[in-house]
């Protein structure tokens, strides 16, 4: 859905919180996981504050004002097609906003994965045949193949939850993802990111559509903070030595 800003409507003003840091981006073990999954150097979080009360029914207005704000246009970073981080810059005239539920905060949401032949009791992921992808497994089959026998073991409602979406993103990874044999690192990384954070043609998060290119605006209405989790699908860094200080 797209909306235009009207003169009589209350507008938001945003400022970057340059001293706000996120632990998952500084954790060495998480960095090793993200490097293995080809997401290192392509995933980032930035924090901004805002001056007005957030109201969920005005989500489109909020998002449009956010991307049109001069501070955001100068400070919000995205990857260009050559893999270089640069400011948002362009004028955003339309937004597409989806409310993502955050009602499930426990790893219990992953219980169906352990009880339906997707993961062994040991935590090892069950391997399976796929017509296109070699070395496939039942976990990825459940996540992306709607005609899979296991697709519906996780309910439609739970698939919409932010924690499950984060889990799906890290499982599928980037362009040169090396997939895990065990499920533990995926769940732990999704939990860590979730805890840290307690969407004229599409321009942002990218002009090229990919399910693994995403942006989430995580809004704290009490602190009046908004955290932007961004990832651009592609080939991640092969060393954490190249990462900028955050």
PDB file of C-alpha atoms in Angstrom:
ATOM      1  CA  UNK A   1       0.000   0.000   0.000  1.00  0.00           C
ATOM      2  CA  UNK A   2       1.304   3.492  -0.774  1.00  0.00           C
ATOM      3  CA  UNK A   3       0.308   6.758   0.857  1.00  0.00           C
ATOM      4  CA  UNK A   4       1.191  10.387   0.294  1.00  0.00           C
ATOM      5  CA  UNK A   5       2.045  12.896   2.978  1.00  0.00           C
ATOM      6  CA  UNK A   6      -0.620  15.559   3.497  1.00  0.00           C
ATOM      7  CA  UNK A   7       0.141  19.002   4.863  1.00  0.00           C
ATOM      8  CA  UNK A   8      -2.340  18.754   7.730  1.00  0.00           C
ATOM      9  CA  UNK A   9      -0.888  15.531   9.058  1.00  0.00           C
ATOM     10  CA  UNK A  10       1.555  15.405  11.935  1.00  0.00           C
ATOM     11  CA  UNK A  11       5.075  14.695  10.704  1.00  0.00           C
ATOM     12  CA  UNK A  12       7.933  12.928  12.454  1.00  0.00           C
ATOM     13  CA  UNK A  13      11.492  14.140  12.795  1.00  0.00           C
ATOM     14  CA  UNK A  14      14.333  11.626  13.144  1.00  0.00           C
ATOM     15  CA  UNK A  15      17.907  11.733  14.439  1.00  0.00           C
ATOM     16  CA  UNK A  16      20.580   9.058  14.148  1.00  0.00           C
ATOM     17  CA  UNK A  17      21.746   7.451  17.413  1.00  0.00           C
ATOM     18  CA  UNK A  18      25.382   7.020  16.484  1.00  0.00           C
ATOM     19  CA  UNK A  19      26.380   5.715  19.934  1.00  0.00           C
ATOM     20  CA  UNK A  20      23.832   2.887  19.916  1.00  0.00           C
ATOM     21  CA  UNK A  21      25.551  -0.456  19.318  1.00  0.00           C
ATOM     22  CA  UNK A  22      24.158  -3.944  18.787  1.00  0.00           C
ATOM     23  CA  UNK A  23      25.882  -6.874  20.432  1.00  0.00           C
ATOM     24  CA  UNK A  24      25.315  -9.421  17.658  1.00  0.00           C
ATOM     25  CA  UNK A  25      27.368  -7.262  15.269  1.00  0.00           C
ATOM     26  CA  UNK A  26      30.269  -7.252  17.758  1.00  0.00           C
ATOM     27  CA  UNK A  27      30.123 -10.889  18.843  1.00  0.00           C
ATOM     28  CA  UNK A  28      33.005 -12.904  17.357  1.00  0.00           C
ATOM     29  CA  UNK A  29      31.112 -16.209  17.249  1.00  0.00           C
ATOM     30  CA  UNK A  30      28.156 -14.580  15.495  1.00  0.00           C
ATOM     31  CA  UNK A  31      30.579 -12.983  13.024  1.00  0.00           C
ATOM     32  CA  UNK A  32      31.964 -16.441  12.204  1.00  0.00           C
ATOM     33  CA  UNK A  33      28.452 -17.751  11.636  1.00  0.00           C
ATOM     34  CA  UNK A  34      27.498 -14.806   9.415  1.00  0.00           C
ATOM     35  CA  UNK A  35      30.720 -15.235   7.435  1.00  0.00           C
ATOM     36  CA  UNK A  36      29.951 -18.936   6.893  1.00  0.00           C
ATOM     37  CA  UNK A  37      26.418 -18.039   5.784  1.00  0.00           C
ATOM     38  CA  UNK A  38      27.697 -15.342   3.372  1.00  0.00           C
ATOM     39  CA  UNK A  39      25.957 -12.530   5.283  1.00  0.00           C
ATOM     40  CA  UNK A  40      28.948 -10.886   6.957  1.00  0.00           C
ATOM     41  CA  UNK A  41      29.476  -7.324   5.750  1.00  0.00           C
ATOM     42  CA  UNK A  42      26.014  -7.291   4.165  1.00  0.00           C
ATOM     43  CA  UNK A  43      23.866  -7.154   7.302  1.00  0.00           C
ATOM     44  CA  UNK A  44      23.647  -4.092   9.523  1.00  0.00           C
ATOM     45  CA  UNK A  45      21.506  -2.347  12.128  1.00  0.00           C
ATOM     46  CA  UNK A  46      21.165   1.408  12.623  1.00  0.00           C
ATOM     47  CA  UNK A  47      19.281   3.278  15.327  1.00  0.00           C
ATOM     48  CA  UNK A  48      17.307   6.525  15.102  1.00  0.00           C
ATOM     49  CA  UNK A  49      15.029   8.367  17.516  1.00  0.00           C
ATOM     50  CA  UNK A  50      11.861  10.290  16.683  1.00  0.00           C
ATOM     51  CA  UNK A  51       9.909  13.115  18.279  1.00  0.00           C
ATOM     52  CA  UNK A  52       6.206  12.205  18.054  1.00  0.00           C
ATOM     53  CA  UNK A  53       4.073   9.455  19.543  1.00  0.00           C
ATOM     54  CA  UNK A  54       3.982   6.340  17.378  1.00  0.00           C
ATOM     55  CA  UNK A  55       0.528   5.043  16.517  1.00  0.00           C
ATOM     56  CA  UNK A  56       0.281   1.698  14.723  1.00  0.00           C
ATOM     57  CA  UNK A  57      -2.630   2.762  12.518  1.00  0.00           C
ATOM     58  CA  UNK A  58      -0.326   5.445  11.039  1.00  0.00           C
ATOM     59  CA  UNK A  59       2.397   2.945  10.153  1.00  0.00           C
ATOM     60  CA  UNK A  60       2.504   4.020   6.493  1.00  0.00           C
ATOM     61  CA  UNK A  61       2.837   7.687   7.436  1.00  0.00           C
ATOM     62  CA  UNK A  62       5.582   6.825   9.907  1.00  0.00           C
ATOM     63  CA  UNK A  63       7.579   4.810   7.369  1.00  0.00           C
ATOM     64  CA  UNK A  64       7.152   7.428   4.633  1.00  0.00           C
ATOM     65  CA  UNK A  65       8.237  10.253   6.947  1.00  0.00           C
ATOM     66  CA  UNK A  66      11.183   8.114   8.058  1.00  0.00           C
ATOM     67  CA  UNK A  67      12.546   7.569   4.551  1.00  0.00           C
ATOM     68  CA  UNK A  68      11.881  11.202   3.559  1.00  0.00           C
ATOM     69  CA  UNK A  69      13.615  12.665   6.604  1.00  0.00           C
ATOM     70  CA  UNK A  70      16.860  14.538   5.721  1.00  0.00           C
ATOM     71  CA  UNK A  71      18.795  12.850   8.530  1.00  0.00           C
ATOM     72  CA  UNK A  72      17.696   9.393   7.386  1.00  0.00           C
ATOM     73  CA  UNK A  73      18.518  10.119   3.747  1.00  0.00           C
ATOM     74  CA  UNK A  74      22.022  11.194   4.777  1.00  0.00           C
ATOM     75  CA  UNK A  75      22.746   8.527   7.402  1.00  0.00           C
ATOM     76  CA  UNK A  76      20.781   5.371   6.541  1.00  0.00           C
ATOM     77  CA  UNK A  77      23.185   3.065   4.709  1.00  0.00           C
ATOM     78  CA  UNK A  78      22.434   0.546   1.968  1.00  0.00           C
ATOM     79  CA  UNK A  79      24.559  -1.570  -0.381  1.00  0.00           C
ATOM     80  CA  UNK A  80      24.748  -0.620  -4.037  1.00  0.00           C
ATOM     81  CA  UNK A  81      25.057  -3.174  -6.834  1.00  0.00           C
ATOM     82  CA  UNK A  82      28.852  -3.176  -6.529  1.00  0.00           C
ATOM     83  CA  UNK A  83      28.689  -4.033  -2.816  1.00  0.00           C
ATOM     84  CA  UNK A  84      29.642  -0.579  -1.500  1.00  0.00           C
ATOM     85  CA  UNK A  85      27.812   0.935   1.465  1.00  0.00           C
ATOM     86  CA  UNK A  86      26.379   4.363   0.701  1.00  0.00           C
ATOM     87  CA  UNK A  87      23.652   6.697   2.040  1.00  0.00           C
ATOM     88  CA  UNK A  88      20.015   6.172   1.044  1.00  0.00           C
ATOM     89  CA  UNK A  89      20.080   9.504  -0.790  1.00  0.00           C
ATOM     90  CA  UNK A  90      17.178   9.161  -3.231  1.00  0.00           C
ATOM     91  CA  UNK A  91      13.782  10.730  -2.646  1.00  0.00           C
ATOM     92  CA  UNK A  92      11.277   8.096  -1.493  1.00  0.00           C
ATOM     93  CA  UNK A  93       7.694   8.801  -2.578  1.00  0.00           C
ATOM     94  CA  UNK A  94       5.918   5.529  -1.746  1.00  0.00           C
ATOM     95  CA  UNK A  95       6.282   2.867   0.933  1.00  0.00           C
ATOM     96  CA  UNK A  96       5.068  -0.703   1.307  1.00  0.00           C
ATOM     97  CA  UNK A  97       4.527  -1.531   4.983  1.00  0.00           C
ATOM     98  CA  UNK A  98       3.672  -4.824   6.670  1.00  0.00           C
ATOM     99  CA  UNK A  99       3.091  -5.199  10.405  1.00  0.00           C
ATOM    100  CA  UNK A 100       5.263  -8.064  11.666  1.00  0.00           C
ATOM    101  CA  UNK A 101       3.962  -9.706  14.871  1.00  0.00           C
ATOM    102  CA  UNK A 102       6.362 -10.058  17.805  1.00  0.00           C
ATOM    103  CA  UNK A 103       4.186 -12.102  20.152  1.00  0.00           C
ATOM    104  CA  UNK A 104       6.387 -15.218  20.210  1.00  0.00           C
ATOM    105  CA  UNK A 105       9.600 -14.608  22.132  1.00  0.00           C
ATOM    106  CA  UNK A 106      10.410 -18.171  23.186  1.00  0.00           C
ATOM    107  CA  UNK A 107      12.273 -20.851  21.275  1.00  0.00           C
ATOM    108  CA  UNK A 108       9.139 -22.962  21.763  1.00  0.00           C
ATOM    109  CA  UNK A 109       8.141 -21.612  18.346  1.00  0.00           C
ATOM    110  CA  UNK A 110      10.701 -24.059  16.891  1.00  0.00           C
ATOM    111  CA  UNK A 111       9.282 -27.139  18.661  1.00  0.00           C
ATOM    112  CA  UNK A 112       7.491 -28.451  15.523  1.00  0.00           C
ATOM    113  CA  UNK A 113      10.842 -28.566  13.746  1.00  0.00           C
ATOM    114  CA  UNK A 114      12.136 -31.071  16.315  1.00  0.00           C
ATOM    115  CA  UNK A 115       9.115 -33.365  16.324  1.00  0.00           C
ATOM    116  CA  UNK A 116       8.317 -33.910  12.652  1.00  0.00           C
ATOM    117  CA  UNK A 117      11.338 -35.599  11.097  1.00  0.00           C
ATOM    118  CA  UNK A 118      13.122 -32.362  10.173  1.00  0.00           C
ATOM    119  CA  UNK A 119      15.792 -32.464  12.872  1.00  0.00           C
ATOM    120  CA  UNK A 120      17.136 -35.486  14.762  1.00  0.00           C
ATOM    121  CA  UNK A 121      17.055 -35.530  18.568  1.00  0.00           C
ATOM    122  CA  UNK A 122      20.785 -34.763  18.454  1.00  0.00           C
ATOM    123  CA  UNK A 123      20.089 -31.483  16.667  1.00  0.00           C
ATOM    124  CA  UNK A 124      21.450 -32.718  13.342  1.00  0.00           C
ATOM    125  CA  UNK A 125      19.363 -31.639  10.365  1.00  0.00           C
ATOM    126  CA  UNK A 126      17.878 -34.420   8.247  1.00  0.00           C
ATOM    127  CA  UNK A 127      19.264 -34.506   4.700  1.00  0.00           C
ATOM    128  CA  UNK A 128      16.988 -35.015   1.703  1.00  0.00           C
ATOM    129  CA  UNK A 129      16.889 -35.023  -2.093  1.00  0.00           C
ATOM    130  CA  UNK A 130      16.007 -31.921  -4.096  1.00  0.00           C
ATOM    131  CA  UNK A 131      15.545 -31.757  -7.862  1.00  0.00           C
ATOM    132  CA  UNK A 132      17.514 -28.517  -8.245  1.00  0.00           C
ATOM    133  CA  UNK A 133      19.734 -28.036  -5.198  1.00  0.00           C
ATOM    134  CA  UNK A 134      22.373 -30.609  -4.257  1.00  0.00           C
ATOM    135  CA  UNK A 135      23.104 -31.356  -0.600  1.00  0.00           C
ATOM    136  CA  UNK A 136      19.631 -30.246   0.467  1.00  0.00           C
ATOM    137  CA  UNK A 137      17.914 -30.816   3.812  1.00  0.00           C
ATOM    138  CA  UNK A 138      14.454 -31.063   5.340  1.00  0.00           C
ATOM    139  CA  UNK A 139      14.838 -27.745   7.189  1.00  0.00           C
ATOM    140  CA  UNK A 140      15.240 -25.691   4.029  1.00  0.00           C
ATOM    141  CA  UNK A 141      12.580 -27.822   2.368  1.00  0.00           C
ATOM    142  CA  UNK A 142      10.149 -26.909   5.149  1.00  0.00           C
ATOM    143  CA  UNK A 143      11.034 -23.220   4.901  1.00  0.00           C
ATOM    144  CA  UNK A 144      10.705 -22.665   1.149  1.00  0.00           C
ATOM    145  CA  UNK A 145       8.830 -25.521  -0.538  1.00  0.00           C
ATOM    146  CA  UNK A 146       5.061 -25.138  -0.042  1.00  0.00           C
ATOM    147  CA  UNK A 147       4.396 -28.620  -1.415  1.00  0.00           C
ATOM    148  CA  UNK A 148       6.806 -30.169   1.087  1.00  0.00           C
ATOM    149  CA  UNK A 149       5.375 -32.760   3.482  1.00  0.00           C
ATOM    150  CA  UNK A 150       6.670 -30.633   6.355  1.00  0.00           C
ATOM    151  CA  UNK A 151       5.749 -27.131   5.165  1.00  0.00           C
ATOM    152  CA  UNK A 152       2.619 -26.905   7.331  1.00  0.00           C
ATOM    153  CA  UNK A 153       4.139 -28.223  10.565  1.00  0.00           C
ATOM    154  CA  UNK A 154       4.762 -24.560  11.403  1.00  0.00           C
ATOM    155  CA  UNK A 155       1.506 -22.620  11.363  1.00  0.00           C
ATOM    156  CA  UNK A 156       0.924 -19.678   9.042  1.00  0.00           C
ATOM    157  CA  UNK A 157       0.682 -17.376  12.070  1.00  0.00           C
ATOM    158  CA  UNK A 158       4.001 -18.548  13.498  1.00  0.00           C
ATOM    159  CA  UNK A 159       5.701 -18.156  10.110  1.00  0.00           C
ATOM    160  CA  UNK A 160       4.786 -14.445  10.241  1.00  0.00           C
ATOM    161  CA  UNK A 161       6.444 -13.928  13.624  1.00  0.00           C
ATOM    162  CA  UNK A 162       9.598 -11.789  13.679  1.00  0.00           C
ATOM    163  CA  UNK A 163      11.627 -14.450  15.534  1.00  0.00           C
ATOM    164  CA  UNK A 164      10.737 -17.086  12.939  1.00  0.00           C
ATOM    165  CA  UNK A 165      11.484 -14.704  10.061  1.00  0.00           C
ATOM    166  CA  UNK A 166      14.939 -14.019  11.510  1.00  0.00           C
ATOM    167  CA  UNK A 167      15.484 -17.766  11.813  1.00  0.00           C
ATOM    168  CA  UNK A 168      14.490 -18.287   8.173  1.00  0.00           C
ATOM    169  CA  UNK A 169      16.801 -15.501   7.008  1.00  0.00           C
ATOM    170  CA  UNK A 170      19.877 -16.948   8.723  1.00  0.00           C
ATOM    171  CA  UNK A 171      19.089 -20.504   7.584  1.00  0.00           C
ATOM    172  CA  UNK A 172      18.832 -19.455   3.923  1.00  0.00           C
ATOM    173  CA  UNK A 173      21.795 -17.075   4.201  1.00  0.00           C
ATOM    174  CA  UNK A 174      23.570 -15.255   1.371  1.00  0.00           C
ATOM    175  CA  UNK A 175      24.751 -16.096  -2.116  1.00  0.00           C
ATOM    176  CA  UNK A 176      27.622 -18.415  -1.091  1.00  0.00           C
ATOM    177  CA  UNK A 177      26.004 -19.768   2.080  1.00  0.00           C
ATOM    178  CA  UNK A 178      27.645 -22.817   3.655  1.00  0.00           C
ATOM    179  CA  UNK A 179      24.764 -24.541   5.406  1.00  0.00           C
ATOM    180  CA  UNK A 180      24.942 -25.986   8.908  1.00  0.00           C
ATOM    181  CA  UNK A 181      24.645 -29.681   9.716  1.00  0.00           C
ATOM    182  CA  UNK A 182      23.054 -28.871  13.089  1.00  0.00           C
ATOM    183  CA  UNK A 183      20.250 -26.448  13.903  1.00  0.00           C
ATOM    184  CA  UNK A 184      21.724 -24.872  17.045  1.00  0.00           C
ATOM    185  CA  UNK A 185      23.695 -21.979  15.459  1.00  0.00           C
ATOM    186  CA  UNK A 186      20.635 -20.857  13.478  1.00  0.00           C
ATOM    187  CA  UNK A 187      18.402 -20.670  16.566  1.00  0.00           C
ATOM    188  CA  UNK A 188      21.036 -19.005  18.753  1.00  0.00           C
ATOM    189  CA  UNK A 189      21.815 -16.347  16.140  1.00  0.00           C
ATOM    190  CA  UNK A 190      18.134 -15.599  15.512  1.00  0.00           C
ATOM    191  CA  UNK A 191      17.608 -15.253  19.278  1.00  0.00           C
ATOM    192  CA  UNK A 192      20.588 -12.900  19.630  1.00  0.00           C
ATOM    193  CA  UNK A 193      19.427 -10.618  16.819  1.00  0.00           C
ATOM    194  CA  UNK A 194      15.865 -10.650  18.167  1.00  0.00           C
ATOM    195  CA  UNK A 195      17.069  -9.736  21.658  1.00  0.00           C
ATOM    196  CA  UNK A 196      19.146  -6.868  20.269  1.00  0.00           C
ATOM    197  CA  UNK A 197      16.174  -5.341  18.492  1.00  0.00           C
ATOM    198  CA  UNK A 198      13.497  -5.909  21.633  1.00  0.00           C
ATOM    199  CA  UNK A 199      10.214  -3.505   4.167  1.00  0.00           C
ATOM    200  CA  UNK A 200       8.549   4.571  -9.315  1.00  0.00           C
ATOM    201  CA  UNK A 201       9.943   0.886  -8.658  1.00  0.00           C
ATOM    202  CA  UNK A 202      11.386  -0.448  -5.477  1.00  0.00           C
ATOM    203  CA  UNK A 203      14.555   1.338  -4.373  1.00  0.00           C
ATOM    204  CA  UNK A 204      15.118   0.307  -0.757  1.00  0.00           C
ATOM    205  CA  UNK A 205      16.238  -2.173   0.525  1.00  0.00           C
ATOM    206  CA  UNK A 206      17.258  -2.892  -3.088  1.00  0.00           C
ATOM    207  CA  UNK A 207      16.093  -2.374  -6.636  1.00  0.00           C
ATOM    208  CA  UNK A 208      16.423  -6.141  -7.174  1.00  0.00           C
ATOM    209  CA  UNK A 209      13.926  -8.401  -5.434  1.00  0.00           C
ATOM    210  CA  UNK A 210      15.192 -11.302  -3.356  1.00  0.00           C
ATOM    211  CA  UNK A 211      13.550 -12.880  -0.328  1.00  0.00           C
ATOM    212  CA  UNK A 212      16.891 -12.642   1.481  1.00  0.00           C
ATOM    213  CA  UNK A 213      17.137  -8.878   0.896  1.00  0.00           C
ATOM    214  CA  UNK A 214      15.133  -7.309   3.695  1.00  0.00           C
ATOM    215  CA  UNK A 215      14.665  -4.299   5.972  1.00  0.00           C
ATOM    216  CA  UNK A 216      12.791  -4.282   9.270  1.00  0.00           C
ATOM    217  CA  UNK A 217      11.874  -1.108  11.167  1.00  0.00           C
ATOM    218  CA  UNK A 218      11.725  -2.154  14.832  1.00  0.00           C
ATOM    219  CA  UNK A 219       9.907   0.582  16.736  1.00  0.00           C
ATOM    220  CA  UNK A 220      10.107   1.211  20.489  1.00  0.00           C
ATOM    221  CA  UNK A 221       7.171   3.611  21.070  1.00  0.00           C
ATOM    222  CA  UNK A 222       8.201   4.297  24.672  1.00  0.00           C
ATOM    223  CA  UNK A 223      11.811   5.300  24.013  1.00  0.00           C
ATOM    224  CA  UNK A 224      10.765   6.735  20.614  1.00  0.00           C
ATOM    225  CA  UNK A 225      13.516   4.737  18.927  1.00  0.00           C
ATOM    226  CA  UNK A 226      13.467   2.964  15.597  1.00  0.00           C
ATOM    227  CA  UNK A 227      16.060   0.305  14.730  1.00  0.00           C
ATOM    228  CA  UNK A 228      16.601  -0.595  11.082  1.00  0.00           C
ATOM    229  CA  UNK A 229      17.759  -4.165  10.428  1.00  0.00           C
ATOM    230  CA  UNK A 230      19.030  -4.414   6.860  1.00  0.00           C
ATOM    231  CA  UNK A 231      20.514  -7.192   4.747  1.00  0.00           C
ATOM    232  CA  UNK A 232      21.280  -7.299   1.036  1.00  0.00           C
ATOM    233  CA  UNK A 233      21.565 -10.740  -0.568  1.00  0.00           C
ATOM    234  CA  UNK A 234      24.950 -11.349  -2.151  1.00  0.00           C
ATOM    235  CA  UNK A 235      28.435 -12.668  -1.410  1.00  0.00           C
ATOM    236  CA  UNK A 236      29.460 -11.840   2.148  1.00  0.00           C
ATOM    237  CA  UNK A 237      32.946 -11.125   3.474  1.00  0.00           C
ATOM    238  CA  UNK A 238      35.380 -13.988   3.978  1.00  0.00           C
ATOM    239  CA  UNK A 239      37.035 -12.312   6.963  1.00  0.00           C
ATOM    240  CA  UNK A 240      35.760 -10.144   9.809  1.00  0.00           C
ATOM    241  CA  UNK A 241      38.964  -8.079   9.583  1.00  0.00           C
ATOM    242  CA  UNK A 242      37.366  -6.044   6.787  1.00  0.00           C
ATOM    243  CA  UNK A 243      34.363  -4.984   8.860  1.00  0.00           C
ATOM    244  CA  UNK A 244      34.045  -1.283   9.754  1.00  0.00           C
ATOM    245  CA  UNK A 245      33.903  -0.431  13.449  1.00  0.00           C
ATOM    246  CA  UNK A 246      30.282  -0.202  14.656  1.00  0.00           C
TER     247      UNK A 246
END
